[in-house]
mmCIF file of C-alpha atoms and ligand atoms in Angstrom:
data_model
loop_
_atom_site.group_PDB
_atom_site.id
_atom_site.type_symbol
_atom_site.label_atom_id
_atom_site.label_comp_id
_atom_site.label_asym_id
_atom_site.label_seq_id
_atom_site.Cartn_x
_atom_site.Cartn_y
_atom_site.Cartn_z
ATOM 1 C CA MET F 17 -23.728 6.702 23.686
ATOM 2 C CA GLU F 18 -22.270 9.506 22.405
ATOM 3 C CA GLY F 19 -20.811 11.651 25.328
ATOM 4 C CA SER F 20 -22.010 9.363 27.784
ATOM 5 C CA GLY F 21 -19.457 8.563 30.411
ATOM 6 C CA HIS F 22 -18.685 4.939 28.487
ATOM 7 C CA GLY F 23 -18.378 6.738 25.214
ATOM 8 C CA LYS F 24 -15.486 8.913 26.793
ATOM 9 C CA ALA F 25 -13.850 6.232 27.712
ATOM 10 C CA CYS F 26 -14.142 4.596 24.685
ATOM 11 C CA ASN F 27 -12.866 7.546 22.914
ATOM 12 C CA MET F 28 -10.302 7.807 25.028
ATOM 13 C CA LEU F 29 -8.648 4.289 25.233
ATOM 14 C CA GLU F 30 -9.120 4.742 21.225
ATOM 15 C CA SER F 31 -6.827 7.774 21.651
ATOM 16 C CA LEU F 32 -4.208 5.926 23.753
ATOM 17 C CA ASN F 33 -4.047 2.849 21.729
ATOM 18 C CA GLU F 34 -3.667 5.241 18.554
ATOM 19 C CA MET F 35 -0.468 7.155 20.590
ATOM 20 C CA SER F 36 0.815 3.670 21.161
ATOM 21 C CA ALA F 37 0.520 2.776 17.781
ATOM 22 C CA ARG F 38 1.973 6.214 16.775
ATOM 23 C CA GLN F 39 4.959 5.129 18.976
ATOM 24 C CA THR F 40 5.467 1.584 17.912
ATOM 25 C CA ILE F 41 4.956 2.830 13.719
ATOM 26 C CA PHE F 42 7.257 5.672 13.877
ATOM 27 C CA GLU F 43 10.268 3.369 14.308
ATOM 28 C CA ARG F 44 9.786 2.717 10.378
ATOM 29 C CA PRO F 45 8.286 3.724 7.458
ATOM 30 C CA ILE F 46 4.960 1.998 6.727
ATOM 31 C CA VAL F 47 4.761 0.864 3.379
ATOM 32 C CA LEU F 48 1.711 -0.211 1.552
ATOM 33 C CA VAL F 49 1.639 -2.942 -0.740
ATOM 34 C CA GLY F 50 -0.865 -4.774 -2.922
ATOM 35 C CA MET F 51 -2.286 -4.989 -6.229
ATOM 36 C CA MET F 52 -3.272 -2.011 -8.432
ATOM 37 C CA GLY F 53 -7.008 -1.088 -7.113
ATOM 38 C CA ALA F 54 -6.400 -1.917 -3.888
ATOM 39 C CA GLY F 55 -6.731 1.088 -2.474
ATOM 40 C CA LYS F 56 -2.857 1.831 -1.010
ATOM 41 C CA SER F 57 -3.254 5.610 -2.310
ATOM 42 C CA THR F 58 -6.474 6.279 -0.404
ATOM 43 C CA VAL F 59 -5.735 4.350 2.493
ATOM 44 C CA GLY F 60 -2.199 5.701 2.792
ATOM 45 C CA ARG F 61 -3.383 8.894 2.683
ATOM 46 C CA ARG F 62 -6.145 8.519 5.601
ATOM 47 C CA LEU F 63 -3.948 6.469 7.620
ATOM 48 C CA ALA F 64 -1.018 9.359 7.838
ATOM 49 C CA GLY F 65 -4.245 11.593 8.506
ATOM 50 C CA ARG F 66 -4.946 9.780 11.183
ATOM 51 C CA LEU F 67 -1.767 9.446 12.349
ATOM 52 C CA GLY F 68 -0.696 13.299 11.724
ATOM 53 C CA CYS F 69 2.493 12.271 9.801
ATOM 54 C CA GLY F 70 3.356 12.256 6.035
ATOM 55 C CA PHE F 71 2.204 10.797 3.325
ATOM 56 C CA LEU F 72 4.194 9.917 -0.361
ATOM 57 C CA ASP F 73 2.931 7.869 -2.993
ATOM 58 C CA ALA F 74 5.852 6.659 -4.821
ATOM 59 C CA ASP F 75 4.188 6.710 -8.584
ATOM 60 C CA ARG F 76 3.166 9.846 -8.006
ATOM 61 C CA VAL F 77 6.514 11.177 -6.422
ATOM 62 C CA LEU F 78 8.337 9.399 -9.687
ATOM 63 C CA GLU F 79 6.062 10.961 -12.224
ATOM 64 C CA GLU F 80 6.653 14.363 -10.891
ATOM 65 C CA ARG F 81 10.362 13.993 -10.792
ATOM 66 C CA MET F 82 10.221 12.424 -14.747
ATOM 67 C CA GLY F 83 7.813 14.547 -15.861
ATOM 68 C CA VAL F 84 5.831 12.029 -17.351
ATOM 69 C CA SER F 85 2.923 9.420 -16.409
ATOM 70 C CA ILE F 86 4.092 5.876 -15.466
ATOM 71 C CA ALA F 87 2.192 5.054 -18.530
ATOM 72 C CA THR F 88 4.713 7.370 -21.033
ATOM 73 C CA MET F 89 7.655 5.557 -19.175
ATOM 74 C CA PHE F 90 6.158 2.228 -19.759
ATOM 75 C CA ASP F 91 5.804 3.642 -23.217
ATOM 76 C CA LEU F 92 9.049 5.107 -23.917
ATOM 77 C CA GLU F 93 11.506 2.841 -22.081
ATOM 78 C CA GLY F 94 9.872 -0.347 -21.268
ATOM 79 C CA GLU F 95 9.108 -1.908 -17.926
ATOM 80 C CA ALA F 96 12.439 -3.219 -16.932
ATOM 81 C CA VAL F 97 13.719 0.763 -16.634
ATOM 82 C CA PHE F 98 10.537 1.567 -14.844
ATOM 83 C CA ARG F 99 11.691 -1.237 -12.151
ATOM 84 C CA ASP F 100 14.751 0.578 -12.043
ATOM 85 C CA ARG F 101 13.579 3.927 -11.381
ATOM 86 C CA GLU F 102 10.876 2.207 -8.932
ATOM 87 C CA SER F 103 13.999 -0.012 -7.081
ATOM 88 C CA ALA F 104 16.252 3.505 -6.582
ATOM 89 C CA LEU F 105 12.990 5.278 -4.979
ATOM 90 C CA LEU F 106 11.966 2.537 -3.098
ATOM 91 C CA THR F 107 15.266 2.658 -1.417
ATOM 92 C CA GLU F 108 15.600 6.131 -1.095
ATOM 93 C CA LEU F 109 12.234 7.036 0.339
ATOM 94 C CA VAL F 110 12.679 3.904 2.726
ATOM 95 C CA ASN F 111 16.106 5.239 4.195
ATOM 96 C CA ALA F 112 14.642 9.046 4.449
ATOM 97 C CA ASN F 113 11.680 7.357 6.324
ATOM 98 C CA SER F 114 8.649 8.333 4.707
ATOM 99 C CA SER F 115 6.238 7.580 7.515
ATOM 100 C CA VAL F 116 3.649 6.289 5.249
ATOM 101 C CA LEU F 117 4.361 5.284 1.618
ATOM 102 C CA ALA F 118 2.255 3.996 -0.944
ATOM 103 C CA THR F 119 4.110 1.581 -3.998
ATOM 104 C CA GLY F 120 3.380 0.540 -6.812
ATOM 105 C CA GLY F 121 1.596 -3.217 -7.686
ATOM 106 C CA GLY F 122 4.372 -4.559 -9.199
ATOM 107 C CA VAL F 123 7.028 -3.325 -6.330
ATOM 108 C CA VAL F 124 7.386 -6.899 -4.790
ATOM 109 C CA LEU F 125 8.597 -8.470 -7.586
ATOM 110 C CA ARG F 126 12.395 -7.867 -7.333
ATOM 111 C CA ASP F 127 14.005 -9.595 -4.316
ATOM 112 C CA ALA F 128 15.923 -6.777 -2.993
ATOM 113 C CA ASN F 129 13.047 -4.813 -2.962
ATOM 114 C CA ARG F 130 11.414 -7.100 -0.607
ATOM 115 C CA ALA F 131 14.462 -8.050 1.513
ATOM 116 C CA LEU F 132 14.622 -3.932 1.809
ATOM 117 C CA LEU F 133 10.785 -3.818 2.911
ATOM 118 C CA ASN F 134 10.833 -6.505 5.153
ATOM 119 C CA ASP F 135 13.845 -5.416 7.132
ATOM 120 C CA ARG F 136 13.428 -1.469 7.193
ATOM 121 C CA ALA F 137 9.901 -0.685 6.854
ATOM 122 C CA TRP F 138 6.331 -2.502 8.652
ATOM 123 C CA VAL F 139 4.820 -3.526 5.495
ATOM 124 C CA VAL F 140 0.987 -3.990 5.268
ATOM 125 C CA TYR F 141 -0.592 -5.871 2.379
ATOM 126 C CA LEU F 142 -4.067 -4.766 0.914
ATOM 127 C CA ARG F 143 -5.374 -7.664 -0.263
ATOM 128 C CA ALA F 144 -8.596 -7.896 -2.732
ATOM 129 C CA ASN F 145 -10.274 -10.659 -4.576
ATOM 130 C CA ALA F 146 -9.694 -10.500 -8.422
ATOM 131 C CA ILE F 147 -13.252 -9.462 -9.021
ATOM 132 C CA ASP F 148 -12.763 -6.320 -6.799
ATOM 133 C CA LEU F 149 -9.679 -5.463 -8.091
ATOM 134 C CA TRP F 150 -11.059 -5.505 -11.353
ATOM 135 C CA ILE F 151 -14.444 -3.623 -10.747
ATOM 136 C CA ARG F 152 -11.989 -1.244 -9.101
ATOM 137 C CA THR F 153 -9.333 -0.503 -12.199
ATOM 138 C CA ARG F 154 -11.612 -1.608 -15.254
ATOM 139 C CA ARG F 155 -12.438 2.219 -16.150
ATOM 140 C CA ASP F 156 -8.868 3.297 -15.523
ATOM 141 C CA THR F 157 -6.912 3.402 -18.674
ATOM 142 C CA SER F 158 -3.667 4.791 -16.727
ATOM 143 C CA ARG F 159 -2.705 1.373 -15.783
ATOM 144 C CA PRO F 160 0.022 0.336 -18.904
ATOM 145 C CA LEU F 161 -0.372 -3.458 -17.791
ATOM 146 C CA LEU F 162 -4.139 -3.558 -18.000
ATOM 147 C CA ARG F 163 -4.257 -1.845 -21.444
ATOM 148 C CA GLY F 164 -6.134 -4.149 -23.702
ATOM 149 C CA SER F 165 -9.080 -6.374 -24.115
ATOM 150 C CA ASP F 166 -8.413 -8.812 -21.134
ATOM 151 C CA ALA F 167 -8.024 -6.688 -18.206
ATOM 152 C CA ARG F 168 -9.686 -8.893 -16.198
ATOM 153 C CA ALA F 169 -8.198 -12.193 -16.983
ATOM 154 C CA ARG F 170 -4.650 -9.712 -16.479
ATOM 155 C CA VAL F 171 -5.553 -8.987 -13.199
ATOM 156 C CA SER F 172 -6.280 -12.328 -11.841
ATOM 157 C CA GLU F 173 -3.017 -13.904 -13.452
ATOM 158 C CA LEU F 174 -0.899 -10.922 -11.433
ATOM 159 C CA LEU F 175 -2.927 -11.615 -8.624
ATOM 160 C CA THR F 176 -2.162 -15.121 -8.768
ATOM 161 C CA LEU F 177 1.711 -14.423 -9.032
ATOM 162 C CA ARG F 178 2.155 -12.199 -6.927
ATOM 163 C CA ALA F 179 -0.130 -12.742 -3.923
ATOM 164 C CA PRO F 180 2.459 -15.458 -2.010
ATOM 165 C CA LEU F 181 5.379 -12.457 -3.257
ATOM 166 C CA TYR F 182 2.920 -10.081 -0.948
ATOM 167 C CA GLU F 183 2.014 -12.442 1.713
ATOM 168 C CA ALA F 184 6.027 -12.811 2.695
ATOM 169 C CA VAL F 185 7.001 -9.402 2.334
ATOM 170 C CA SER F 186 4.465 -7.910 4.725
ATOM 171 C CA HIS F 187 4.178 -8.148 8.247
ATOM 172 C CA CYS F 188 0.247 -7.575 8.239
ATOM 173 C CA THR F 189 -2.468 -8.117 6.377
ATOM 174 C CA VAL F 190 -5.630 -6.185 6.013
ATOM 175 C CA ASP F 191 -8.357 -7.532 3.409
ATOM 176 C CA THR F 192 -9.846 -4.238 1.877
ATOM 177 C CA GLY F 193 -12.316 -5.532 -0.044
ATOM 178 C CA ARG F 194 -15.796 -3.549 -0.137
ATOM 179 C CA GLN F 195 -15.651 -2.159 3.528
ATOM 180 C CA PRO F 196 -15.146 1.738 3.678
ATOM 181 C CA VAL F 197 -11.636 3.329 4.237
ATOM 182 C CA GLU F 198 -11.678 4.552 7.622
ATOM 183 C CA ARG F 199 -12.726 0.947 8.664
ATOM 184 C CA VAL F 200 -9.187 -0.476 7.155
ATOM 185 C CA VAL F 201 -7.032 2.016 8.664
ATOM 186 C CA ASP F 202 -8.939 1.346 12.212
ATOM 187 C CA GLN F 203 -7.849 -2.656 11.453
ATOM 188 C CA ILE F 204 -4.457 -1.386 10.330
ATOM 189 C CA LEU F 205 -4.023 0.626 12.937
ATOM 190 C CA GLN F 206 -4.738 -2.432 15.084
ATOM 191 C CA GLN F 207 -2.556 -5.088 13.652
ATOM 192 C CA LEU F 208 0.331 -2.346 13.847
ATOM 193 C CA GLN F 209 -0.233 -1.569 17.453
ATOM 194 C CA SER F 210 0.140 -5.073 18.584
ATOM 195 C CA ARG F 211 4.059 -5.684 18.947
ATOM 196 C CA GLU F 212 3.414 -9.338 18.739
ATOM 197 C CA SER F 213 1.363 -9.164 15.278
ATOM 198 C CA ILE F 214 4.536 -7.212 13.389
HETATM 199 C C1 S3P Q 17 1.957 -1.732 -11.790
HETATM 200 C C2 S3P Q 17 1.435 -0.904 -10.422
HETATM 201 C C3 S3P Q 17 1.023 0.641 -10.613
HETATM 202 C C4 S3P Q 17 2.250 1.615 -11.618
HETATM 203 C C5 S3P Q 17 2.791 0.661 -12.704
HETATM 204 C C6 S3P Q 17 2.724 -1.239 -12.590
HETATM 205 C C7 S3P Q 17 2.006 -3.112 -11.210
HETATM 206 O O1 S3P Q 17 0.754 1.521 -9.583
HETATM 207 O O2 S3P Q 17 3.480 1.066 -10.187
HETATM 208 O O3 S3P Q 17 1.831 0.824 -13.205
HETATM 209 O O4 S3P Q 17 2.917 -3.806 -11.808
HETATM 210 O O5 S3P Q 17 0.998 -3.690 -10.434
HETATM 211 P P1 S3P Q 17 -0.831 0.913 -8.758
HETATM 212 O O6 S3P Q 17 0.081 -0.597 -8.073
HETATM 213 O O7 S3P Q 17 -0.575 1.742 -7.527
HETATM 214 O O8 S3P Q 17 -1.673 1.344 -9.704
#
């Protein structure tokens, strides 16, 4: 079909859809939420590429500013201080209208963060089941909350606690499952361009 009239028309329609998605989207930053291992950074970078806009990963920004890893922040200052830093940075980045923003999995824990996100951003929940999340994170030692021998049960526990918070804060939900990044990005764009669903 490529190169045929039908193929070209489909491509044009796709471009038009993406242009209208862009207009809707640029009114607010797009913020990706979801569990550790859901693919927020990978999907966010690709989404920003498709939209031709900037991408920031809040955890990486924090690490750059602090000059240490998230794991070291947890070790030195504890989780509560990390959550304060995370909230302050979230407010700054959302207000600066960073176009696509990936957040840490625990950003939804605070009411104030959820209120800010719901009001000021388009929030996309990247949903995955506990098994897939565990498979994706099991070899990664950089996540302090998943250290220890029973990371599998921990993922499950965190997902149970947080799933209602992700659902509550988000304007749309896309299953990441095992589908290719490009397909996930397509689904986000489709949902964002249909203003009824936002
Ligand atoms: C956390 C998720 C991490 C990071 C920190 C805490 C969480 O980010 O913010 O380790 O509470 O779920 P990712 O979701 O990018 O792994």
